[in-house]
Tab-separated table of C-alpha atoms and ligand atoms in Angstrom:
chain	number	residue	atom	x	y	z
A	14	MET	CA	155.052	39.913	11.173
A	15	LYS	CA	155.546	43.271	12.897
A	16	ILE	CA	158.142	45.206	10.950
A	17	SER	CA	159.659	48.659	11.212
A	18	VAL	CA	161.361	50.543	8.391
A	19	ILE	CA	163.703	53.336	9.432
A	20	GLY	CA	164.222	55.938	6.733
A	21	CYS	CA	161.312	56.617	4.362
A	22	GLY	CA	162.983	57.891	1.187
A	23	TYR	CA	162.717	56.184	-2.219
A	24	LEU	CA	163.907	52.917	-0.724
A	25	GLY	CA	162.235	52.881	2.699
A	26	ALA	CA	158.822	54.226	1.703
A	27	VAL	CA	158.494	51.672	-1.093
A	28	HIS	CA	159.788	48.874	1.117
A	29	ALA	CA	157.343	49.739	3.914
A	30	ALA	CA	154.354	49.887	1.564
A	31	CYS	CA	155.297	46.643	-0.210
A	32	MET	CA	155.862	44.750	3.051
A	33	ALA	CA	152.417	45.868	4.271
A	34	GLU	CA	150.866	44.832	0.961
A	35	LEU	CA	152.426	41.391	1.451
A	36	GLY	CA	150.536	41.054	4.753
A	37	HIS	CA	153.022	42.299	7.348
A	38	ASN	CA	152.236	44.966	9.958
A	39	VAL	CA	154.554	47.817	9.149
A	40	VAL	CA	155.529	51.120	10.671
A	41	GLY	CA	157.695	53.487	8.632
A	42	VAL	CA	159.774	55.953	10.641
A	43	ASP	CA	161.600	59.048	9.470
A	44	ILE	CA	162.978	62.118	11.247
A	45	ASP	CA	161.389	64.329	8.561
A	46	ALA	CA	157.883	64.999	9.914
A	47	GLU	CA	156.696	66.572	6.667
A	48	LYS	CA	157.714	63.500	4.674
A	49	ILE	CA	155.889	61.289	7.189
A	50	ALA	CA	152.739	63.416	6.930
A	51	ARG	CA	152.772	63.199	3.138
A	52	LEU	CA	153.320	59.444	3.109
A	53	ALA	CA	150.540	58.971	5.650
A	54	ALA	CA	148.271	60.975	3.335
A	55	GLY	CA	149.153	58.692	0.396
A	56	ASN	CA	150.929	61.592	-1.294
A	57	PRO	CA	154.672	60.753	-1.357
A	58	PRO	CA	157.108	63.679	-1.603
A	59	PHE	CA	158.737	62.068	-4.664
A	60	PHE	CA	157.465	60.560	-7.912
A	61	GLU	CA	157.415	56.788	-8.094
A	62	PRO	CA	154.882	55.090	-10.387
A	63	GLY	CA	152.353	53.000	-8.461
A	64	LEU	CA	153.460	54.180	-5.003
A	65	PRO	CA	150.532	56.530	-4.185
A	66	GLU	CA	148.035	53.773	-5.024
A	67	LEU	CA	150.026	51.233	-3.026
A	68	LEU	CA	150.224	53.535	0.010
A	69	THR	CA	146.492	54.170	-0.084
A	70	SER	CA	145.631	50.500	-0.422
A	71	ALA	CA	148.101	49.390	2.283
A	72	MET	CA	146.911	52.080	4.719
A	73	SER	CA	143.285	51.079	4.175
A	74	THR	CA	144.109	47.566	5.450
A	75	GLY	CA	145.333	49.092	8.731
A	76	ARG	CA	148.664	47.302	8.295
A	77	LEU	CA	150.720	50.387	7.392
A	78	ALA	CA	151.450	53.394	9.588
A	79	PHE	CA	154.055	56.151	9.578
A	80	SER	CA	155.636	58.004	12.474
A	81	SER	CA	158.357	60.551	13.111
A	82	ASP	CA	158.919	59.074	16.583
A	83	ILE	CA	161.496	56.289	16.689
A	84	ALA	CA	159.708	54.814	19.733
A	85	ALA	CA	157.072	53.584	17.245
A	86	VAL	CA	159.463	50.736	16.312
A	87	SER	CA	158.965	49.097	19.735
A	88	GLY	CA	157.316	45.713	19.418
A	89	SER	CA	158.557	45.093	15.847
A	90	ARG	CA	160.609	41.920	15.400
A	91	VAL	CA	162.421	43.068	12.292
A	92	HIS	CA	163.786	46.597	11.798
A	93	PHE	CA	164.902	47.571	8.313
A	94	LEU	CA	167.504	50.324	7.991
A	95	ALA	CA	166.770	52.224	4.792
A	96	VAL	CA	168.420	55.600	5.361
A	97	GLY	CA	170.551	57.346	2.744
A	98	THR	CA	174.319	57.102	2.376
A	99	PRO	CA	175.127	60.119	0.170
A	100	GLN	CA	178.576	61.112	-1.030
A	101	GLN	CA	180.529	63.112	1.574
A	102	ARG	CA	181.214	66.713	0.702
A	103	GLY	CA	184.748	67.121	-0.604
A	104	SER	CA	185.413	63.379	-0.729
A	105	ASN	CA	184.477	60.283	-2.706
A	106	ALA	CA	183.580	58.365	0.440
A	107	ALA	CA	180.056	57.598	1.631
A	108	ASP	CA	178.605	59.698	4.437
A	109	LEU	CA	177.452	57.282	7.157
A	110	THR	CA	175.979	59.962	9.442
A	111	TYR	CA	172.395	58.839	8.812
A	112	VAL	CA	173.156	55.139	9.274
A	113	ASP	CA	174.993	55.749	12.533
A	114	ALA	CA	172.281	58.105	13.805
A	115	ALA	CA	169.521	55.628	12.906
A	116	VAL	CA	171.259	52.771	14.722
A	117	ALA	CA	171.955	54.944	17.782
A	118	ALA	CA	168.285	56.009	17.892
A	119	LEU	CA	167.117	52.419	17.426
A	120	LEU	CA	169.280	50.768	20.120
A	121	PRO	CA	167.170	51.775	23.172
A	122	HIS	CA	164.070	50.289	21.507
A	123	LEU	CA	165.520	46.902	20.587
A	124	ALA	CA	164.447	43.774	22.443
A	125	PRO	CA	166.379	40.499	22.667
A	126	GLY	CA	165.641	38.372	19.611
A	127	ASP	CA	164.898	41.378	17.358
A	128	LEU	CA	166.588	41.490	13.980
A	129	VAL	CA	168.017	44.686	12.517
A	130	VAL	CA	168.287	44.399	8.723
A	131	GLY	CA	170.558	46.807	6.871
A	132	LYS	CA	169.313	47.742	3.401
A	133	SER	CA	171.285	50.938	2.851
A	134	THR	CA	174.309	50.768	0.532
A	135	VAL	CA	177.322	50.954	2.836
A	136	PRO	CA	181.099	50.612	2.617
A	137	VAL	CA	182.249	47.050	3.251
A	138	GLY	CA	182.996	46.619	6.966
A	139	THR	CA	180.084	48.725	8.201
A	140	ALA	CA	177.904	45.773	9.244
A	141	THR	CA	180.674	44.202	11.317
A	142	ARG	CA	181.106	47.512	13.138
A	143	LEU	CA	177.368	48.055	13.744
A	144	ALA	CA	176.793	44.447	14.862
A	145	VAL	CA	178.728	45.036	18.096
A	146	SER	CA	176.388	47.650	19.589
A	147	ILE	CA	173.316	45.817	18.291
A	148	ALA	CA	174.451	42.507	19.865
A	149	ALA	CA	174.797	44.270	23.239
A	150	THR	CA	170.990	44.678	23.299
A	151	GLY	CA	170.399	40.993	22.590
A	152	ALA	CA	169.260	41.772	19.044
A	153	ARG	CA	171.055	40.594	15.872
A	154	LEU	CA	172.055	42.199	12.575
A	155	ALA	CA	171.721	40.993	8.989
A	156	TRP	CA	172.699	42.826	5.785
A	157	ASN	CA	170.151	42.535	2.999
A	158	PRO	CA	171.075	44.856	0.120
A	159	GLU	CA	168.349	46.335	-2.042
A	160	PHE	CA	168.610	46.415	-5.830
A	161	LEU	CA	165.498	48.371	-6.747
A	162	ARG	CA	165.501	50.772	-9.664
A	163	GLU	CA	163.679	54.070	-9.420
A	164	GLY	CA	160.664	54.016	-11.677
A	165	PHE	CA	160.269	50.248	-11.093
A	166	ALA	CA	160.697	50.331	-7.326
A	167	VAL	CA	157.394	48.654	-6.460
A	168	LYS	CA	157.855	45.812	-8.919
A	169	ASP	CA	161.508	45.332	-7.957
A	170	THR	CA	160.599	45.152	-4.252
A	171	VAL	CA	157.722	42.720	-4.629
A	172	SER	CA	159.468	40.553	-7.251
A	173	PRO	CA	163.222	41.008	-6.808
A	174	ASP	CA	165.767	39.309	-9.120
A	175	ARG	CA	167.436	37.792	-6.073
A	176	LEU	CA	167.603	38.020	-2.286
A	177	VAL	CA	170.944	38.386	-0.551
A	178	TYR	CA	171.236	37.790	3.200
A	179	GLY	CA	174.501	38.680	4.899
A	180	VAL	CA	174.538	37.078	8.363
A	181	GLU	CA	177.036	36.082	11.016
A	182	THR	CA	178.356	32.531	10.650
A	183	GLY	CA	175.782	30.013	11.774
A	184	ASP	CA	173.023	32.575	12.397
A	185	ALA	CA	170.178	30.335	11.254
A	186	ALA	CA	167.630	32.307	13.305
A	187	SER	CA	168.167	35.480	11.242
A	188	VAL	CA	167.906	33.514	8.000
A	189	ALA	CA	164.626	31.995	9.208
A	190	LEU	CA	163.209	35.426	10.113
A	191	LEU	CA	164.179	36.875	6.727
A	192	ASP	CA	162.630	33.845	5.013
A	193	GLU	CA	159.398	34.655	6.840
A	194	VAL	CA	159.550	38.304	5.729
A	195	TYR	CA	160.197	37.316	2.117
A	196	ALA	CA	157.976	34.213	2.074
A	197	ALA	CA	156.030	35.376	-0.993
A	198	ALA	CA	159.104	36.096	-3.139
A	199	LEU	CA	160.758	32.832	-2.062
A	200	ALA	CA	157.607	30.856	-2.886
A	201	ALA	CA	157.712	32.427	-6.351
A	202	GLY	CA	161.195	30.943	-6.838
A	203	THR	CA	163.358	34.046	-6.221
A	204	PRO	CA	166.988	32.899	-5.895
A	205	LYS	CA	168.506	33.438	-2.440
A	206	VAL	CA	172.166	33.830	-1.542
A	207	VAL	CA	173.060	33.444	2.149
A	208	THR	CA	176.506	34.804	2.877
A	209	ASP	CA	178.655	36.811	5.289
A	210	PHE	CA	178.406	40.552	5.978
A	211	ALA	CA	181.330	41.593	3.769
A	212	THR	CA	180.077	39.671	0.727
A	213	ALA	CA	176.550	41.008	1.125
A	214	GLU	CA	177.843	44.581	1.340
A	215	LEU	CA	180.089	44.031	-1.681
A	216	VAL	CA	177.352	42.422	-3.802
A	217	LYS	CA	175.526	45.734	-3.937
A	218	VAL	CA	178.458	47.941	-4.891
A	219	ALA	CA	179.857	45.303	-7.261
A	220	ALA	CA	176.511	45.136	-9.081
A	221	ASN	CA	176.354	48.911	-9.429
A	222	ALA	CA	180.022	49.088	-10.480
A	223	PHE	CA	179.320	46.497	-13.185
A	224	LEU	CA	176.287	48.381	-14.474
A	225	ALA	CA	178.179	51.685	-14.500
A	226	THR	CA	181.050	50.001	-16.345
A	227	LYS	CA	178.693	48.573	-18.946
A	228	ILE	CA	177.255	52.034	-19.628
A	229	SER	CA	180.680	53.662	-19.773
A	230	PHE	CA	181.948	50.874	-22.025
A	231	ILE	CA	179.317	51.631	-24.649
A	232	ASN	CA	179.872	55.368	-24.178
A	233	ALA	CA	183.593	54.815	-24.785
A	234	MET	CA	182.604	53.033	-28.002
A	235	ALA	CA	180.456	56.089	-28.793
A	236	GLU	CA	183.546	58.292	-28.484
A	237	VAL	CA	185.362	56.077	-30.978
A	238	ALA	CA	182.290	55.954	-33.217
A	239	GLU	CA	182.237	59.758	-33.276
A	240	VAL	CA	185.714	59.929	-34.812
A	241	THR	CA	185.106	57.118	-37.307
A	242	GLY	CA	181.576	57.795	-38.538
A	243	ALA	CA	180.309	54.537	-37.043
A	244	ASP	CA	176.906	54.176	-35.354
A	245	VAL	CA	177.096	53.133	-31.691
A	246	THR	CA	173.426	52.117	-31.522
A	247	GLN	CA	173.920	49.528	-34.271
A	248	LEU	CA	177.159	48.465	-32.632
A	249	ALA	CA	175.277	47.919	-29.342
A	250	ASP	CA	172.579	45.902	-31.108
A	251	ALA	CA	175.169	43.757	-32.833
A	252	ILE	CA	177.294	42.980	-29.763
A	253	GLY	CA	174.167	42.680	-27.606
A	254	TYR	CA	173.008	39.646	-29.597
A	255	ASP	CA	175.878	37.773	-27.963
A	256	THR	CA	174.071	36.453	-24.878
A	257	ARG	CA	177.334	36.639	-22.922
A	258	ILE	CA	177.212	40.414	-23.437
A	259	GLY	CA	173.464	41.116	-23.583
A	260	ARG	CA	171.809	44.258	-24.934
A	261	ARG	CA	170.541	45.687	-21.628
A	262	PHE	CA	172.459	48.644	-20.152
A	263	LEU	CA	174.194	49.223	-23.488
A	264	ASN	CA	172.317	52.398	-24.356
A	265	ALA	CA	174.878	55.017	-25.273
A	266	GLY	CA	174.065	58.629	-24.581
A	267	LEU	CA	174.522	61.171	-21.821
A	268	GLY	CA	175.531	58.491	-19.344
A	269	PHE	CA	174.491	57.570	-15.855
A	270	GLY	CA	173.352	59.774	-12.998
A	271	GLY	CA	170.993	59.479	-10.057
A	272	GLY	CA	171.351	58.879	-6.363
A	273	CYS	CA	173.094	55.503	-6.693
A	274	LEU	CA	175.471	54.667	-9.535
A	275	PRO	CA	177.711	57.782	-9.397
A	276	LYS	CA	178.118	57.934	-5.618
A	277	ASP	CA	178.306	54.167	-5.212
A	278	ILE	CA	181.257	53.735	-7.576
A	279	ARG	CA	183.060	56.649	-5.890
A	280	ALA	CA	182.424	55.303	-2.379
A	281	PHE	CA	183.575	51.858	-3.558
A	282	MET	CA	186.860	53.352	-4.811
A	283	ALA	CA	187.337	55.294	-1.577
A	284	ARG	CA	186.726	52.196	0.548
A	285	ALA	CA	189.019	49.999	-1.561
A	286	GLU	CA	191.725	52.645	-1.206
A	287	GLU	CA	191.339	52.605	2.605
A	288	LEU	CA	191.645	48.831	2.556
A	289	GLY	CA	194.821	48.920	0.450
A	290	ALA	CA	193.068	47.514	-2.635
A	291	GLY	CA	192.682	50.802	-4.505
A	292	ASP	CA	194.495	49.461	-7.583
A	293	ALA	CA	191.782	46.840	-8.077
A	294	LEU	CA	189.252	49.581	-8.791
A	295	ASN	CA	191.390	52.000	-10.794
A	296	PHE	CA	189.242	51.211	-13.817
A	297	LEU	CA	186.322	52.927	-12.066
A	298	VAL	CA	188.218	56.224	-12.293
A	299	GLU	CA	187.957	55.803	-16.079
A	300	VAL	CA	184.316	54.712	-15.868
A	301	ASP	CA	183.538	57.940	-14.008
A	302	ALA	CA	185.657	60.045	-16.394
A	303	ILE	CA	184.028	58.595	-19.532
A	304	ASN	CA	180.653	59.310	-17.962
A	305	GLN	CA	181.540	62.947	-17.245
A	306	ARG	CA	182.992	63.436	-20.748
A	307	ARG	CA	179.601	62.649	-22.313
A	308	ARG	CA	178.167	65.776	-20.703
A	309	GLU	CA	181.015	67.889	-22.070
A	310	ARG	CA	180.506	66.333	-25.492
A	311	MET	CA	176.824	67.284	-25.419
A	312	VAL	CA	177.712	70.888	-24.589
A	313	ASP	CA	180.325	70.901	-27.393
A	314	LEU	CA	177.818	69.481	-29.855
A	315	THR	CA	175.371	72.238	-28.921
A	316	LEU	CA	178.068	74.854	-29.455
A	317	GLU	CA	178.882	73.237	-32.803
A	318	VAL	CA	175.322	73.474	-34.113
A	319	CYS	CA	175.153	77.066	-32.826
A	320	ASN	CA	178.279	78.069	-34.761
A	321	GLY	CA	180.410	78.170	-31.622
A	322	ASP	CA	178.335	80.647	-29.640
A	323	VAL	CA	175.201	79.970	-27.600
A	324	ARG	CA	174.993	83.422	-25.998
A	325	GLY	CA	171.427	84.712	-26.160
A	326	LYS	CA	170.355	81.675	-28.165
A	327	ARG	CA	167.082	80.081	-27.122
A	328	ILE	CA	167.717	76.400	-26.415
A	329	ALA	CA	164.897	74.025	-25.558
A	330	VAL	CA	165.893	71.297	-23.088
A	331	LEU	CA	163.517	68.324	-22.999
A	332	GLY	CA	164.169	66.241	-19.906
A	333	LEU	CA	165.830	67.053	-16.585
A	334	ALA	CA	165.412	63.876	-14.522
A	335	PHE	CA	168.362	61.451	-14.462
A	336	LYS	CA	166.118	58.954	-16.231
A	337	PRO	CA	162.487	58.729	-17.364
A	338	ASP	CA	159.663	57.930	-14.909
A	339	SER	CA	161.471	59.708	-12.099
A	340	ASP	CA	161.568	63.210	-10.635
A	341	ASP	CA	165.066	62.585	-9.299
A	342	VAL	CA	167.702	65.069	-10.457
A	343	ARG	CA	170.526	64.000	-8.139
A	344	ASP	CA	173.673	64.020	-10.300
A	345	SER	CA	171.420	64.233	-13.356
A	346	PRO	CA	173.370	64.510	-16.636
A	347	ALA	CA	170.414	66.356	-18.199
A	348	LEU	CA	170.207	69.069	-15.552
A	349	ASP	CA	173.990	69.392	-15.584
A	350	VAL	CA	174.061	70.005	-19.350
A	351	ALA	CA	171.195	72.509	-19.093
A	352	ALA	CA	173.037	74.424	-16.347
A	353	ARG	CA	176.341	74.415	-18.260
A	354	LEU	CA	174.663	75.866	-21.349
A	355	ALA	CA	173.007	78.554	-19.226
A	356	GLU	CA	176.431	79.392	-17.770
A	357	LEU	CA	177.699	79.817	-21.345
A	358	GLY	CA	175.011	82.436	-21.858
A	359	ALA	CA	172.323	80.380	-23.588
A	360	ASN	CA	168.691	81.194	-22.952
A	361	VAL	CA	167.815	77.695	-21.741
A	362	VAL	CA	164.106	76.885	-21.562
A	363	ALA	CA	163.700	73.518	-19.885
A	364	THR	CA	160.870	71.096	-19.290
A	365	ASP	CA	160.316	67.694	-17.732
A	366	PRO	CA	157.095	65.805	-17.016
A	367	GLU	CA	157.966	65.339	-13.319
A	368	ALA	CA	161.297	66.946	-12.437
A	369	ILE	CA	160.690	70.694	-12.722
A	370	GLU	CA	160.209	71.293	-8.993
A	371	THR	CA	163.187	69.146	-7.998
A	372	SER	CA	165.319	70.928	-10.635
A	373	ARG	CA	164.198	74.378	-9.573
A	374	ARG	CA	165.381	73.709	-6.023
A	375	ILE	CA	168.987	73.232	-7.117
A	376	ARG	CA	169.077	75.281	-10.348
A	377	PRO	CA	166.696	78.203	-9.701
A	378	GLN	CA	168.354	80.263	-12.441
A	379	LEU	CA	166.966	78.134	-15.311
A	380	ASP	CA	163.741	78.998	-17.082
A	381	TYR	CA	161.199	76.178	-16.656
A	382	VAL	CA	158.030	75.601	-18.690
A	383	ALA	CA	155.345	72.934	-18.439
A	384	THR	CA	155.480	71.360	-21.895
A	385	ALA	CA	157.856	70.436	-24.713
A	386	GLU	CA	155.833	72.665	-27.028
A	387	GLU	CA	156.328	75.742	-24.827
A	388	ALA	CA	160.038	74.984	-24.546
A	389	ALA	CA	160.355	74.624	-28.313
A	390	ASN	CA	158.560	77.848	-29.102
A	391	GLY	CA	161.056	79.941	-31.103
A	392	ALA	CA	164.014	77.732	-30.112
A	393	GLY	CA	167.219	77.728	-32.145
A	394	ALA	CA	167.996	74.156	-31.049
A	395	VAL	CA	166.161	71.395	-29.198
A	396	LEU	CA	168.042	69.021	-26.868
A	397	VAL	CA	166.461	65.735	-25.748
A	398	LEU	CA	168.297	64.870	-22.552
A	399	THR	CA	165.975	62.366	-20.815
A	400	GLU	CA	164.135	59.784	-22.902
A	401	TRP	CA	160.588	60.247	-21.563
A	402	ALA	CA	157.992	58.418	-23.692
A	403	GLN	CA	156.248	61.709	-24.561
A	404	PHE	CA	159.477	63.118	-26.068
A	405	ARG	CA	160.145	59.939	-28.039
A	406	ALA	CA	156.624	60.216	-29.434
A	407	LEU	CA	156.941	63.820	-30.668
A	408	ASP	CA	155.830	64.396	-34.232
A	409	PRO	CA	158.776	66.008	-36.078
A	410	GLU	CA	156.452	67.724	-38.543
A	411	ALA	CA	154.133	69.404	-36.015
A	412	PHE	CA	156.994	70.113	-33.614
A	413	GLY	CA	158.959	71.725	-36.432
A	414	LEU	CA	156.286	74.414	-36.808
A	415	LEU	CA	157.131	75.735	-33.327
A	416	VAL	CA	160.893	76.166	-33.508
A	417	ALA	CA	162.981	78.910	-35.095
A	418	GLU	CA	165.462	76.337	-36.437
A	419	ARG	CA	164.884	72.650	-37.043
A	420	THR	CA	167.920	71.406	-35.151
A	421	ILE	CA	167.571	68.526	-32.719
A	422	LEU	CA	170.255	66.952	-30.529
A	423	ASP	CA	169.369	63.514	-29.239
A	424	GLY	CA	171.280	63.022	-25.998
A	425	ARG	CA	169.756	59.609	-25.364
A	426	ASN	CA	169.662	58.052	-28.844
A	427	CYS	CA	165.935	57.719	-28.369
A	428	LEU	CA	164.638	59.275	-31.608
A	429	ASP	CA	164.457	57.885	-35.138
A	430	PRO	CA	167.018	59.917	-37.137
A	431	ALA	CA	165.423	59.083	-40.502
A	432	GLN	CA	162.023	60.350	-39.393
A	433	TRP	CA	163.421	63.658	-38.060
A	434	ARG	CA	165.706	64.222	-41.048
A	435	SER	CA	162.928	63.588	-43.517
A	436	ALA	CA	160.929	66.341	-41.766
A	437	GLY	CA	163.770	68.725	-42.518
A	438	TRP	CA	165.531	68.592	-39.160
A	439	THR	CA	169.275	68.633	-38.625
A	440	TYR	CA	169.594	65.598	-36.359
A	441	ARG	CA	172.709	65.126	-34.231
A	442	ALA	CA	173.358	62.520	-31.539
A	443	LEU	CA	176.081	61.074	-29.353
A	444	GLY	CA	177.978	58.256	-31.058
A	445	ARG	CA	176.040	58.428	-34.287
A	446	PRO	CA	176.894	59.999	-37.622
B	507	UDX	C1	170.481	51.720	-10.093
B	507	UDX	C2	170.540	50.184	-10.225
B	507	UDX	O1	170.029	49.800	-11.497
B	507	UDX	C3	169.742	49.542	-9.114
B	507	UDX	O2	169.853	48.121	-9.196
B	507	UDX	C4	170.270	50.023	-7.782
B	507	UDX	O3	169.515	49.467	-6.716
B	507	UDX	C5	170.262	51.534	-7.712
B	507	UDX	O4	170.968	52.085	-8.819
B	507	UDX	P1	168.656	53.580	-10.654
B	507	UDX	O5	169.613	54.576	-10.082
B	507	UDX	O6	167.214	53.662	-10.292
B	507	UDX	O7	169.122	52.103	-10.254
B	507	UDX	O8	168.759	53.719	-12.225
B	507	UDX	P2	169.123	52.825	-13.501
B	507	UDX	O9	167.906	52.414	-14.191
B	507	UDX	O10	170.100	51.792	-13.139
B	507	UDX	O11	169.843	53.939	-14.406
B	507	UDX	C6	170.999	54.609	-13.931
B	507	UDX	C7	171.476	55.630	-14.924
B	507	UDX	O12	172.097	54.982	-16.022
B	507	UDX	C8	170.405	56.544	-15.531
B	507	UDX	O13	170.921	57.864	-15.556
B	507	UDX	C9	170.221	56.008	-16.918
B	507	UDX	O14	169.795	56.992	-17.811
B	507	UDX	C10	171.605	55.509	-17.242
B	507	UDX	N1	171.648	54.433	-18.239
B	507	UDX	C11	171.046	53.235	-17.974
B	507	UDX	C12	172.315	54.640	-19.434
B	507	UDX	O15	172.874	55.710	-19.685
B	507	UDX	N2	172.352	53.624	-20.346
B	507	UDX	C13	171.775	52.424	-20.117
B	507	UDX	O16	171.870	51.558	-20.979
B	507	UDX	C14	171.101	52.219	-18.894
């Protein structure tokens, strides 16, 4: 099938490449010509494992092309909208500028019978509004939220947990077209939910709200553990054995960040408020607050091990990305903590396997080095703020030879305390004695 993907960020670029790999003819369109040039060269402007290889292999089949001209979508039957919906400045609400601009640019190129498929995370009610102008061209709209995780984007796109189609009542033609697009996943038994626009839009934000709540729940338990001497990691293991609870997304630590969870829960609250259902989501205010408090706690813990004063103290920060296997530092707890310590006068020396360039763009004042070893050289304290495999695998003995003081703060509960303590380190963590 001929498919266009409008918006080639983390979501759109991966979607375009995966659809081409599945046998469709795909054109990815973005207003950012530099991004398009890099994608066309198989060199994406962001880090996503497996994506460069996938781009190269899909382009070699001739089924994948990129363009910065929206006219390139002409002739496609299905047009995916994959543009960003960031948080508005000065408000919790989502900024729909890019969605509205993409639809306006697309309208003149739509042909009767085309299907526009919204993938972006939008406030409930957006699809109903957009469907009016799309219907005037003879095309139709469906909402098909995307649940991919950064770092696993290729796998999540090719083998999703579920497919959700939001369509207008009785729109069997759109369902049939989407079934054709996703034939491979459906044949592999992927569950499919066909529903209305509002439910499809809500599924996405409800899922992210649930995940954020699960993380903040365990981080709230970490706060209680900290004042009782309990160990939140053992607590998580123990409650996680209950299959109704489950162990996944119960890792206590610095909390959630990234381009999705934080802004999605805030936009969800803002939208519910507009709809008169704000009370229903009041708990998300707490979820957000618990999440922010973890960063403060990490700064306090650092001050504590530095006898209340970090001024002029060399502090090694290992990890800047919001999670491992990503170069994304949007709302990253790690980068936030590093910046706060620098503001307190610490000599922060930070490293990350992939996120130094992205960090430098928004926090140019920090000192960045290429490796954990360089960061640790002469450090008075080491902070592990993103649980990259290479940091988890550090040898406490060898690493201890580099630092001025053997003090390590594990912001992600990703190290073995016994191993570090037996090598003479003072080991401190969030939610653990
Ligand atoms: C998330 C959703 O998982 C995905 O389904 C949606 O499509 C987009 O938002 P992503 O932002 O890629 O995906 O990251 P995710 O793996 O969900 O992690 C989010 C944040 O939560 C990270 O900062 C991570 O470190 C943190 N986290 C995750 C925890 O603090 N504890 C956990 O147990 C799990």
